[in-house]
mmCIF file of C-alpha atoms and ligand atoms in Angstrom:
data_model
loop_
_atom_site.group_PDB
_atom_site.id
_atom_site.type_symbol
_atom_site.label_atom_id
_atom_site.label_comp_id
_atom_site.label_asym_id
_atom_site.label_seq_id
_atom_site.Cartn_x
_atom_site.Cartn_y
_atom_site.Cartn_z
ATOM 1 C CA UNK A 1 -4.083 -16.945 5.664
ATOM 2 C CA UNK A 2 -6.403 -14.088 6.613
ATOM 3 C CA UNK A 3 -8.614 -14.810 3.599
ATOM 4 C CA UNK A 4 -8.980 -18.400 4.847
ATOM 5 C CA UNK A 5 -9.970 -17.329 8.366
ATOM 6 C CA UNK A 6 -12.473 -14.788 7.039
ATOM 7 C CA UNK A 7 -14.103 -17.530 4.952
ATOM 8 C CA UNK A 8 -14.703 -19.577 8.102
ATOM 9 C CA UNK A 9 -16.582 -16.738 9.842
ATOM 10 C CA UNK A 10 -20.374 -16.460 9.609
ATOM 11 C CA UNK A 11 -21.494 -14.289 6.713
ATOM 12 C CA UNK A 12 -23.791 -11.394 7.592
ATOM 13 C CA UNK A 13 -26.387 -10.841 4.895
ATOM 14 C CA UNK A 14 -28.508 -7.725 4.804
ATOM 15 C CA UNK A 15 -30.227 -6.102 1.824
ATOM 16 C CA UNK A 16 -28.903 -2.730 2.975
ATOM 17 C CA UNK A 17 -25.297 -3.896 3.140
ATOM 18 C CA UNK A 18 -24.225 -2.706 -0.304
ATOM 19 C CA UNK A 19 -20.531 -3.530 0.138
ATOM 20 C CA UNK A 20 -19.322 -5.926 2.820
ATOM 21 C CA UNK A 21 -16.912 -8.726 3.609
ATOM 22 C CA UNK A 22 -17.201 -10.548 0.307
ATOM 23 C CA UNK A 23 -15.670 -7.846 -1.854
ATOM 24 C CA UNK A 24 -11.999 -6.862 -1.559
ATOM 25 C CA UNK A 25 -13.064 -3.233 -1.436
ATOM 26 C CA UNK A 26 -11.816 -0.218 0.487
ATOM 27 C CA UNK A 27 -14.639 0.136 3.021
ATOM 28 C CA UNK A 28 -18.085 -1.184 3.933
ATOM 29 C CA UNK A 29 -21.205 0.583 2.656
ATOM 30 C CA UNK A 30 -24.598 0.427 4.343
ATOM 31 C CA UNK A 31 -27.716 1.999 2.884
ATOM 32 C CA UNK A 32 -29.789 4.039 5.357
ATOM 33 C CA UNK A 33 -32.448 5.268 2.917
ATOM 34 C CA UNK A 34 -32.893 6.110 -0.774
ATOM 35 C CA UNK A 35 -30.654 9.160 -0.460
ATOM 36 C CA UNK A 36 -27.935 8.196 1.972
ATOM 37 C CA UNK A 37 -25.543 5.336 2.610
ATOM 38 C CA UNK A 38 -22.857 5.113 5.297
ATOM 39 C CA UNK A 39 -19.245 4.341 4.438
ATOM 40 C CA UNK A 40 -17.457 2.719 7.383
ATOM 41 C CA UNK A 41 -13.725 2.057 7.593
ATOM 42 C CA UNK A 42 -10.758 1.957 9.951
ATOM 43 C CA UNK A 43 -7.023 1.826 9.529
ATOM 44 C CA UNK A 44 -3.985 2.204 11.807
ATOM 45 C CA UNK A 45 -0.280 1.399 11.707
ATOM 46 C CA UNK A 46 3.134 1.888 13.295
ATOM 47 C CA UNK A 47 5.166 5.097 12.709
ATOM 48 C CA UNK A 48 6.731 5.334 9.245
ATOM 49 C CA UNK A 49 8.420 8.699 9.827
ATOM 50 C CA UNK A 50 10.336 10.065 12.817
ATOM 51 C CA UNK A 51 8.356 13.254 13.374
ATOM 52 C CA UNK A 52 5.210 12.438 15.383
ATOM 53 C CA UNK A 53 3.198 15.313 13.908
ATOM 54 C CA UNK A 54 3.809 14.075 10.355
ATOM 55 C CA UNK A 55 3.099 10.503 11.341
ATOM 56 C CA UNK A 56 -0.285 11.690 12.635
ATOM 57 C CA UNK A 57 -0.991 13.526 9.385
ATOM 58 C CA UNK A 58 -0.049 10.559 7.199
ATOM 59 C CA UNK A 59 -1.962 7.985 9.264
ATOM 60 C CA UNK A 60 -5.088 10.168 9.209
ATOM 61 C CA UNK A 61 -4.781 10.887 5.464
ATOM 62 C CA UNK A 62 -4.574 7.136 4.872
ATOM 63 C CA UNK A 63 -7.568 6.342 7.091
ATOM 64 C CA UNK A 64 -9.683 8.981 5.348
ATOM 65 C CA UNK A 65 -8.558 7.752 1.935
ATOM 66 C CA UNK A 66 -10.803 4.661 1.832
ATOM 67 C CA UNK A 67 -13.849 6.939 2.081
ATOM 68 C CA UNK A 68 -12.532 9.058 -0.801
ATOM 69 C CA UNK A 69 -11.714 5.950 -2.867
ATOM 70 C CA UNK A 70 -15.400 5.024 -2.779
ATOM 71 C CA UNK A 71 -16.530 8.504 -3.765
ATOM 72 C CA UNK A 72 -17.744 9.444 -0.294
ATOM 73 C CA UNK A 73 -17.474 12.427 2.026
ATOM 74 C CA UNK A 74 -15.958 11.806 5.476
ATOM 75 C CA UNK A 75 -18.264 12.914 8.271
ATOM 76 C CA UNK A 76 -16.952 11.632 11.621
ATOM 77 C CA UNK A 77 -13.626 10.248 12.771
ATOM 78 C CA UNK A 78 -12.475 8.481 15.956
ATOM 79 C CA UNK A 79 -8.839 8.167 17.061
ATOM 80 C CA UNK A 80 -7.329 4.692 17.431
ATOM 81 C CA UNK A 81 -4.262 4.877 19.684
ATOM 82 C CA UNK A 82 -1.744 2.299 20.923
ATOM 83 C CA UNK A 83 0.878 3.960 23.108
ATOM 84 C CA UNK A 84 3.400 2.762 25.758
ATOM 85 C CA UNK A 85 2.532 4.160 29.179
ATOM 86 C CA UNK A 86 6.178 4.992 29.977
ATOM 87 C CA UNK A 87 6.736 6.900 26.694
ATOM 88 C CA UNK A 88 6.873 10.711 26.464
ATOM 89 C CA UNK A 89 3.263 11.868 26.167
ATOM 90 C CA UNK A 90 4.320 14.930 24.192
ATOM 91 C CA UNK A 91 4.882 12.508 21.311
ATOM 92 C CA UNK A 92 1.290 11.374 21.551
ATOM 93 C CA UNK A 93 0.078 14.946 21.638
ATOM 94 C CA UNK A 94 1.923 15.678 18.384
ATOM 95 C CA UNK A 95 0.580 12.543 16.685
ATOM 96 C CA UNK A 96 -2.981 13.442 17.643
ATOM 97 C CA UNK A 97 -2.479 17.069 16.637
ATOM 98 C CA UNK A 98 -1.308 15.948 13.174
ATOM 99 C CA UNK A 99 -4.291 13.628 12.824
ATOM 100 C CA UNK A 100 -6.773 16.251 13.994
ATOM 101 C CA UNK A 101 -5.425 18.767 11.494
ATOM 102 C CA UNK A 102 -6.027 16.314 8.626
ATOM 103 C CA UNK A 103 -9.543 15.553 9.832
ATOM 104 C CA UNK A 104 -10.242 19.289 9.828
ATOM 105 C CA UNK A 105 -8.783 19.666 6.329
ATOM 106 C CA UNK A 106 -11.114 16.850 5.210
ATOM 107 C CA UNK A 107 -14.073 18.825 6.555
ATOM 108 C CA UNK A 108 -14.910 16.016 8.983
ATOM 109 C CA UNK A 109 -15.357 16.032 12.763
ATOM 110 C CA UNK A 110 -13.119 14.299 15.284
ATOM 111 C CA UNK A 111 -15.585 12.876 17.773
ATOM 112 C CA UNK A 112 -13.635 10.672 20.187
ATOM 113 C CA UNK A 113 -11.470 7.584 20.192
ATOM 114 C CA UNK A 114 -9.913 4.766 22.151
ATOM 115 C CA UNK A 115 -6.402 4.170 23.470
ATOM 116 C CA UNK A 116 -4.595 1.132 24.866
ATOM 117 C CA UNK A 117 -1.228 0.710 26.557
ATOM 118 C CA UNK A 118 0.992 -1.029 24.002
ATOM 119 C CA UNK A 119 4.814 -1.350 23.796
ATOM 120 C CA UNK A 120 4.605 -0.361 20.104
ATOM 121 C CA UNK A 121 3.114 2.970 19.013
ATOM 122 C CA UNK A 122 0.252 2.690 16.534
ATOM 123 C CA UNK A 123 -2.188 5.310 15.309
ATOM 124 C CA UNK A 124 -5.040 5.691 12.866
ATOM 125 C CA UNK A 125 -8.715 6.558 12.566
ATOM 126 C CA UNK A 126 -12.038 4.921 12.278
ATOM 127 C CA UNK A 127 -13.997 7.003 9.761
ATOM 128 C CA UNK A 128 -17.669 7.245 8.897
ATOM 129 C CA UNK A 129 -18.541 8.891 5.615
ATOM 130 C CA UNK A 130 -21.652 9.304 3.526
ATOM 131 C CA UNK A 131 -22.403 8.709 -0.121
ATOM 132 C CA UNK A 132 -25.486 8.405 -2.329
ATOM 133 C CA UNK A 133 -26.426 4.678 -2.377
ATOM 134 C CA UNK A 134 -26.457 4.664 -6.173
ATOM 135 C CA UNK A 135 -23.397 6.799 -6.734
ATOM 136 C CA UNK A 136 -20.544 5.206 -4.831
ATOM 137 C CA UNK A 137 -17.549 3.756 -6.646
ATOM 138 C CA UNK A 138 -15.771 0.462 -5.981
ATOM 139 C CA UNK A 139 -12.899 -1.322 -7.692
ATOM 140 C CA UNK A 140 -15.491 -3.448 -9.524
ATOM 141 C CA UNK A 141 -16.705 -0.939 -12.122
ATOM 142 C CA UNK A 142 -13.835 -0.753 -14.638
ATOM 143 C CA UNK A 143 -15.047 -1.355 -18.220
ATOM 144 C CA UNK A 144 -13.251 -2.254 -21.442
ATOM 145 C CA UNK A 145 -12.533 1.000 -23.282
ATOM 146 C CA UNK A 146 -11.801 2.915 -20.049
ATOM 147 C CA UNK A 147 -8.503 4.622 -19.408
ATOM 148 C CA UNK A 148 -6.636 4.513 -16.082
ATOM 149 C CA UNK A 149 -5.318 7.389 -13.995
ATOM 150 C CA UNK A 150 -3.053 7.431 -10.961
ATOM 151 C CA UNK A 151 -3.301 10.598 -8.863
ATOM 152 C CA UNK A 152 -0.084 10.474 -6.741
ATOM 153 C CA UNK A 153 3.487 9.453 -7.613
ATOM 154 C CA UNK A 154 4.836 6.104 -6.336
ATOM 155 C CA UNK A 155 8.014 5.403 -4.387
ATOM 156 C CA UNK A 156 7.310 6.449 -0.800
ATOM 157 C CA UNK A 157 7.949 2.907 0.516
ATOM 158 C CA UNK A 158 11.386 2.811 -1.071
ATOM 159 C CA UNK A 159 12.214 6.299 0.210
ATOM 160 C CA UNK A 160 11.139 5.314 3.745
ATOM 161 C CA UNK A 161 13.617 2.410 3.527
ATOM 162 C CA UNK A 162 16.375 4.772 2.367
ATOM 163 C CA UNK A 163 15.548 7.158 5.233
ATOM 164 C CA UNK A 164 15.843 4.306 7.741
ATOM 165 C CA UNK A 165 19.213 3.415 6.227
ATOM 166 C CA UNK A 166 20.355 7.027 6.589
ATOM 167 C CA UNK A 167 20.769 7.388 2.815
ATOM 168 C CA UNK A 168 18.077 9.921 1.965
ATOM 169 C CA UNK A 169 18.605 13.604 2.624
ATOM 170 C CA UNK A 170 16.032 15.793 4.354
ATOM 171 C CA UNK A 171 14.588 17.265 1.163
ATOM 172 C CA UNK A 172 13.800 13.820 -0.274
ATOM 173 C CA UNK A 173 12.235 12.758 3.005
ATOM 174 C CA UNK A 174 10.111 15.932 3.081
ATOM 175 C CA UNK A 175 8.953 15.285 -0.463
ATOM 176 C CA UNK A 176 7.830 11.738 0.383
ATOM 177 C CA UNK A 177 6.102 12.983 3.543
ATOM 178 C CA UNK A 178 4.145 15.635 1.666
ATOM 179 C CA UNK A 179 3.023 13.054 -0.928
ATOM 180 C CA UNK A 180 1.848 10.682 1.829
ATOM 181 C CA UNK A 181 0.119 13.398 3.868
ATOM 182 C CA UNK A 182 -1.826 14.742 0.891
ATOM 183 C CA UNK A 183 -5.549 13.978 1.145
ATOM 184 C CA UNK A 184 -7.232 12.191 -1.761
ATOM 185 C CA UNK A 185 -10.101 14.665 -1.347
ATOM 186 C CA UNK A 186 -9.502 16.756 -4.479
ATOM 187 C CA UNK A 187 -8.838 13.664 -6.602
ATOM 188 C CA UNK A 188 -12.072 12.085 -5.359
ATOM 189 C CA UNK A 189 -14.084 15.230 -6.091
ATOM 190 C CA UNK A 190 -12.622 15.373 -9.592
ATOM 191 C CA UNK A 191 -13.454 11.738 -10.341
ATOM 192 C CA UNK A 192 -17.035 12.202 -9.126
ATOM 193 C CA UNK A 193 -17.512 15.331 -11.211
ATOM 194 C CA UNK A 194 -16.114 13.573 -14.261
ATOM 195 C CA UNK A 195 -18.246 10.443 -13.788
ATOM 196 C CA UNK A 196 -15.562 7.792 -13.257
ATOM 197 C CA UNK A 197 -16.509 4.096 -13.312
ATOM 198 C CA UNK A 198 -14.211 2.591 -10.689
ATOM 199 C CA UNK A 199 -11.593 3.571 -8.135
ATOM 200 C CA UNK A 200 -9.397 2.277 -5.346
ATOM 201 C CA UNK A 201 -6.555 3.764 -3.331
ATOM 202 C CA UNK A 202 -2.973 2.533 -3.585
ATOM 203 C CA UNK A 203 -1.602 1.315 -0.250
ATOM 204 C CA UNK A 204 0.213 -1.804 0.984
ATOM 205 C CA UNK A 205 -0.122 -4.015 -2.110
ATOM 206 C CA UNK A 206 1.466 -1.397 -4.368
ATOM 207 C CA UNK A 207 0.051 -0.203 -7.697
ATOM 208 C CA UNK A 208 0.090 -3.641 -9.321
ATOM 209 C CA UNK A 209 -1.462 -5.392 -6.300
ATOM 210 C CA UNK A 210 -4.361 -2.957 -6.103
ATOM 211 C CA UNK A 211 -4.687 -2.871 -9.900
ATOM 212 C CA UNK A 212 -4.952 -6.657 -9.824
ATOM 213 C CA UNK A 213 -7.775 -6.431 -7.274
ATOM 214 C CA UNK A 214 -9.521 -4.013 -9.636
ATOM 215 C CA UNK A 215 -8.988 -6.343 -12.619
ATOM 216 C CA UNK A 216 -10.404 -9.292 -10.663
ATOM 217 C CA UNK A 217 -13.348 -7.384 -9.179
ATOM 218 C CA UNK A 218 -14.201 -5.819 -12.574
ATOM 219 C CA UNK A 219 -13.394 -9.013 -14.576
ATOM 220 C CA UNK A 220 -11.232 -7.095 -17.033
ATOM 221 C CA UNK A 221 -7.616 -6.777 -18.101
ATOM 222 C CA UNK A 222 -5.615 -3.681 -17.170
ATOM 223 C CA UNK A 223 -2.770 -2.533 -19.419
ATOM 224 C CA UNK A 224 -0.316 -0.264 -17.594
ATOM 225 C CA UNK A 225 2.491 1.600 -19.297
ATOM 226 C CA UNK A 226 5.433 1.610 -16.854
ATOM 227 C CA UNK A 227 7.034 4.775 -18.267
ATOM 228 C CA UNK A 228 3.805 6.772 -17.832
ATOM 229 C CA UNK A 229 3.368 5.952 -14.139
ATOM 230 C CA UNK A 230 4.312 8.982 -12.009
ATOM 231 C CA UNK A 231 7.158 8.233 -9.595
ATOM 232 C CA UNK A 232 9.286 10.242 -7.172
ATOM 233 C CA UNK A 233 12.529 10.272 -9.110
ATOM 234 C CA UNK A 234 14.792 9.733 -6.088
ATOM 235 C CA UNK A 235 12.908 6.487 -5.421
ATOM 236 C CA UNK A 236 14.115 5.235 -8.812
ATOM 237 C CA UNK A 237 17.702 5.978 -7.814
ATOM 238 C CA UNK A 238 17.301 4.158 -4.469
ATOM 239 C CA UNK A 239 15.643 1.197 -6.192
ATOM 240 C CA UNK A 240 18.562 1.026 -8.586
ATOM 241 C CA UNK A 241 20.844 0.717 -5.525
ATOM 242 C CA UNK A 242 18.704 -2.146 -4.236
ATOM 243 C CA UNK A 243 17.117 -0.191 -1.364
ATOM 244 C CA UNK A 244 13.819 -1.994 -1.619
ATOM 245 C CA UNK A 245 11.605 -2.962 1.351
ATOM 246 C CA UNK A 246 10.988 -6.690 1.868
ATOM 247 C CA UNK A 247 7.235 -6.127 1.450
ATOM 248 C CA UNK A 248 7.762 -5.114 -2.185
ATOM 249 C CA UNK A 249 9.213 -8.549 -2.979
ATOM 250 C CA UNK A 250 6.205 -10.123 -1.266
ATOM 251 C CA UNK A 251 3.929 -8.023 -3.486
ATOM 252 C CA UNK A 252 5.893 -9.188 -6.509
ATOM 253 C CA UNK A 253 5.604 -12.864 -5.543
ATOM 254 C CA UNK A 254 1.908 -12.410 -4.803
ATOM 255 C CA UNK A 255 0.915 -11.059 -8.219
ATOM 256 C CA UNK A 256 3.663 -12.512 -10.422
ATOM 257 C CA UNK A 257 1.446 -15.167 -12.003
ATOM 258 C CA UNK A 258 -1.209 -12.736 -13.169
ATOM 259 C CA UNK A 259 1.072 -9.901 -14.248
ATOM 260 C CA UNK A 260 2.454 -10.139 -17.761
ATOM 261 C CA UNK A 261 5.582 -8.063 -18.355
ATOM 262 C CA UNK A 262 6.151 -7.117 -22.000
ATOM 263 C CA UNK A 263 9.712 -6.925 -23.365
ATOM 264 C CA UNK A 264 11.461 -3.585 -22.895
ATOM 265 C CA UNK A 265 9.973 -2.678 -19.496
ATOM 266 C CA UNK A 266 12.618 -0.958 -17.360
ATOM 267 C CA UNK A 267 13.463 -3.297 -14.440
ATOM 268 C CA UNK A 268 13.843 -0.499 -11.889
ATOM 269 C CA UNK A 269 10.531 1.095 -12.833
ATOM 270 C CA UNK A 270 8.896 -2.269 -12.447
ATOM 271 C CA UNK A 271 10.087 -2.416 -8.821
ATOM 272 C CA UNK A 272 8.359 0.937 -8.223
ATOM 273 C CA UNK A 273 5.065 -0.503 -9.516
ATOM 274 C CA UNK A 274 5.197 -3.062 -6.686
ATOM 275 C CA UNK A 275 6.289 -0.566 -4.021
ATOM 276 C CA UNK A 276 3.990 -0.603 -0.969
ATOM 277 C CA UNK A 277 2.543 2.863 -0.384
ATOM 278 C CA UNK A 278 1.560 3.990 3.093
ATOM 279 C CA UNK A 279 -0.892 6.569 1.829
ATOM 280 C CA UNK A 280 -0.955 6.507 -1.964
ATOM 281 C CA UNK A 281 -3.157 8.103 -4.588
ATOM 282 C CA UNK A 282 -6.292 6.899 -6.314
ATOM 283 C CA UNK A 283 -6.303 4.494 -9.255
ATOM 284 C CA UNK A 284 -9.278 5.659 -11.322
ATOM 285 C CA UNK A 285 -10.972 3.985 -14.296
ATOM 286 C CA UNK A 286 -12.932 6.357 -16.520
ATOM 287 C CA UNK A 287 -14.289 6.316 -20.080
ATOM 288 C CA UNK A 288 -11.870 7.531 -22.745
ATOM 289 C CA UNK A 289 -14.266 10.366 -23.743
ATOM 290 C CA UNK A 290 -14.378 11.784 -20.224
ATOM 291 C CA UNK A 291 -10.633 11.469 -19.577
ATOM 292 C CA UNK A 292 -9.548 14.919 -20.893
ATOM 293 C CA UNK A 293 -12.119 16.755 -18.753
ATOM 294 C CA UNK A 294 -11.137 14.640 -15.734
ATOM 295 C CA UNK A 295 -7.468 15.497 -16.185
ATOM 296 C CA UNK A 296 -8.344 19.181 -16.556
ATOM 297 C CA UNK A 297 -10.362 19.102 -13.308
ATOM 298 C CA UNK A 298 -7.521 17.329 -11.478
ATOM 299 C CA UNK A 299 -5.153 20.125 -12.470
ATOM 300 C CA UNK A 300 -7.648 22.819 -11.503
ATOM 301 C CA UNK A 301 -7.972 21.235 -8.063
ATOM 302 C CA UNK A 302 -4.202 21.111 -7.589
ATOM 303 C CA UNK A 303 -3.612 17.386 -8.222
ATOM 304 C CA UNK A 304 -0.617 18.192 -10.392
ATOM 305 C CA UNK A 305 1.166 14.838 -10.386
ATOM 306 C CA UNK A 306 -1.753 12.778 -11.655
ATOM 307 C CA UNK A 307 -1.176 10.955 -14.933
ATOM 308 C CA UNK A 308 -2.952 8.717 -17.393
ATOM 309 C CA UNK A 309 -1.135 5.398 -17.002
ATOM 310 C CA UNK A 310 -2.979 2.851 -19.100
ATOM 311 C CA UNK A 311 -6.270 1.425 -20.246
ATOM 312 C CA UNK A 312 -8.816 -1.362 -19.715
ATOM 313 C CA UNK A 313 -9.433 -4.276 -22.078
ATOM 314 C CA UNK A 314 -11.856 -7.181 -22.202
ATOM 315 C CA UNK A 315 -10.313 -10.504 -21.221
ATOM 316 C CA UNK A 316 -9.495 -12.760 -18.288
ATOM 317 C CA UNK A 317 -8.531 -10.700 -15.199
ATOM 318 C CA UNK A 318 -4.839 -9.862 -15.280
ATOM 319 C CA UNK A 319 -2.369 -7.004 -15.624
ATOM 320 C CA UNK A 320 -0.198 -6.364 -18.650
ATOM 321 C CA UNK A 321 2.777 -4.036 -18.103
ATOM 322 C CA UNK A 322 4.115 -2.402 -21.244
ATOM 323 C CA UNK A 323 7.174 -0.105 -21.573
HETATM 324 CO CO1 CO B 401 -8.002 1.219 0.380
HETATM 325 CO CO1 CO B 402 -7.451 0.592 4.109
#
């Protein structure tokens, strides 16, 4: 529906608009001069955890992530706040404190924001980053012969559902929170150093949804090995019990036709590949030769749960999932 509406809007053309509306990319990129381009993005959502401070951290990490996914460095951030006027303002303070801490960790500057009275709490950031106009990454650069990496484990959507149902204990919840609040900064630095070809961050469409966007934008086929994809192991147990958010089934229906499942793929693991992530890791496409050095750099920078999950082939855009 949204895609249809966007098509009916006037298209803004500008030679300096390097990435805009037309591409299903993570952020817009505008070239200022031969050395510098701006990356512009915004993102906000409703609380996904009970503790306001952690919600602030996660929402900010997610908003900053689109800049990292394109290989940029966040520079400035503005708060986006929807908050009910009769709600306890200490909650808001904690949300903003969590967000501000993440912005600081990213090395960016919080420079203002806007708030509206709204019965439902929502929070996020608008972020401006910079990147060299010839050195940014999009999801359109994957090439046959590349290998694929995922830099964070999947399953936070399923765990959030289990938490809501009162079925996850505190330690599992904490684990999911720390995965979601982790910045994609180190992963982005590693992929730039290693010379990756394409990247995107995993959020609402799940791994397979975002991988499909990469396949379509790059006009290639992605082969993903389900057993190699890093997952939070408790999420597998919850998925086995059927604790799966409705959005995951929507993701499944959305990409079903262009995802080929080979025999022997574990059904529960497959569910995880569709799981919507609030603030997931980067999916990175990089040449096979550069992959070992990339993995080494990821480890050095503390991205310990990253894994090589598949490879890129020539062929009509689609995803093949193997055991
Ligand atoms: Co994104
Ligand atoms: Co986004």
